[in-house]
Amino acid sequence: MLDHIIKTRRSVFPAQYTGEPIPKEDILKIIESARWAPNHRKTEPWRYQILTGKALERLGNFMATSYSQTEGYKKF
């Protein structure tokens, strides 16, 4: 099974996104697996924050504001 998964893995790019929400159960499975990914500093398990709804919107607004302040972007 793992051999099949590795050989058939493909990247997904923004143009291929459907806009459909990913089921919470799928996200939790993915994150649980990703937490144990090895790294050179042996700092696993990694920790993640999943943002949705208003929290994701607030993060996007914060990042846009920070970017415009540091890069000198001006709104017209």
Short mmCIF file of C-alpha atoms in Angstrom, two decimals:
data_model
loop_
_atom_site.label_atom_id
_atom_site.label_comp_id
_atom_site.label_asym_id
_atom_site.label_seq_id
_atom_site.Cartn_x
_atom_site.Cartn_y
_atom_site.Cartn_z
CA MET A 1 0.00 0.00 0.00
CA LEU A 2 2.76 2.48 0.94
CA ASP A 3 4.60 1.68 -2.29
CA HIS A 4 1.47 2.53 -4.30
CA ILE A 5 0.96 5.78 -2.39
CA ILE A 6 4.55 6.90 -2.96
CA LYS A 7 4.54 6.03 -6.66
CA THR A 8 1.22 7.72 -7.40
CA ARG A 9 1.74 10.86 -5.28
CA ARG A 10 1.27 14.10 -7.21
CA SER A 11 1.46 17.78 -6.40
CA VAL A 12 -1.72 19.86 -6.34
CA PHE A 13 -1.58 23.46 -7.50
CA PRO A 14 -3.97 26.37 -6.76
CA ALA A 15 -5.56 26.15 -10.22
CA GLN A 16 -6.72 22.65 -9.29
CA TYR A 17 -8.40 23.68 -6.01
CA THR A 18 -12.15 23.13 -6.02
CA GLY A 19 -13.03 25.48 -3.18
CA GLU A 20 -14.80 22.65 -1.38
CA PRO A 21 -14.01 22.44 2.33
CA ILE A 22 -11.84 19.52 3.42
CA PRO A 23 -13.59 17.33 6.00
CA LYS A 24 -12.26 17.89 9.52
CA GLU A 25 -11.54 14.16 9.91
CA ASP A 26 -9.27 14.23 6.83
CA ILE A 27 -7.40 17.28 8.09
CA LEU A 28 -6.84 15.65 11.48
CA LYS A 29 -5.49 12.47 9.84
CA ILE A 30 -3.12 14.47 7.65
CA ILE A 31 -1.87 16.59 10.55
CA GLU A 32 -1.36 13.57 12.80
CA SER A 33 0.79 11.92 10.14
CA ALA A 34 2.70 15.13 9.41
CA ARG A 35 3.50 15.67 13.09
CA TRP A 36 5.84 12.69 12.97
CA ALA A 37 7.77 13.67 9.85
CA PRO A 38 11.48 13.32 10.58
CA ASN A 39 13.77 16.32 10.57
CA HIS A 40 17.44 16.98 11.20
CA ARG A 41 16.95 18.59 14.62
CA LYS A 42 14.84 15.77 16.04
CA THR A 43 12.23 18.27 17.22
CA GLU A 44 9.21 16.16 16.36
CA PRO A 45 6.42 15.91 17.09
CA TRP A 46 5.62 19.13 15.26
CA ARG A 47 2.64 21.20 16.32
CA TYR A 48 0.15 22.84 14.00
CA GLN A 49 -2.66 25.36 14.28
CA ILE A 50 -5.64 24.97 11.93
CA LEU A 51 -7.40 28.24 11.17
CA THR A 52 -10.82 28.48 9.57
CA GLY A 53 -13.58 31.05 9.25
CA LYS A 54 -13.06 34.38 10.99
CA ALA A 55 -9.68 33.36 12.43
CA LEU A 56 -8.35 32.68 8.92
CA GLU A 57 -9.78 35.99 7.71
CA ARG A 58 -8.11 37.87 10.58
CA LEU A 59 -4.77 36.22 9.79
CA GLY A 60 -5.11 37.17 6.11
CA ASN A 61 -5.88 40.80 7.03
CA PHE A 62 -2.95 40.91 9.46
CA MET A 63 -0.57 39.49 6.86
CA ALA A 64 -1.78 41.90 4.17
CA THR A 65 -1.36 44.87 6.51
CA SER A 66 2.09 43.72 7.64
CA TYR A 67 3.20 43.18 4.05
CA SER A 68 2.00 46.59 2.95
CA GLN A 69 3.83 48.22 5.87
CA THR A 70 7.13 46.41 5.30
CA GLU A 71 7.10 46.57 1.50
CA GLY A 72 5.75 50.10 1.17
CA TYR A 73 2.71 48.97 -0.79
CA LYS A 74 0.13 51.70 -1.13
CA LYS A 75 -3.56 51.15 -1.84
CA PHE A 76 -4.96 53.32 -4.60
#
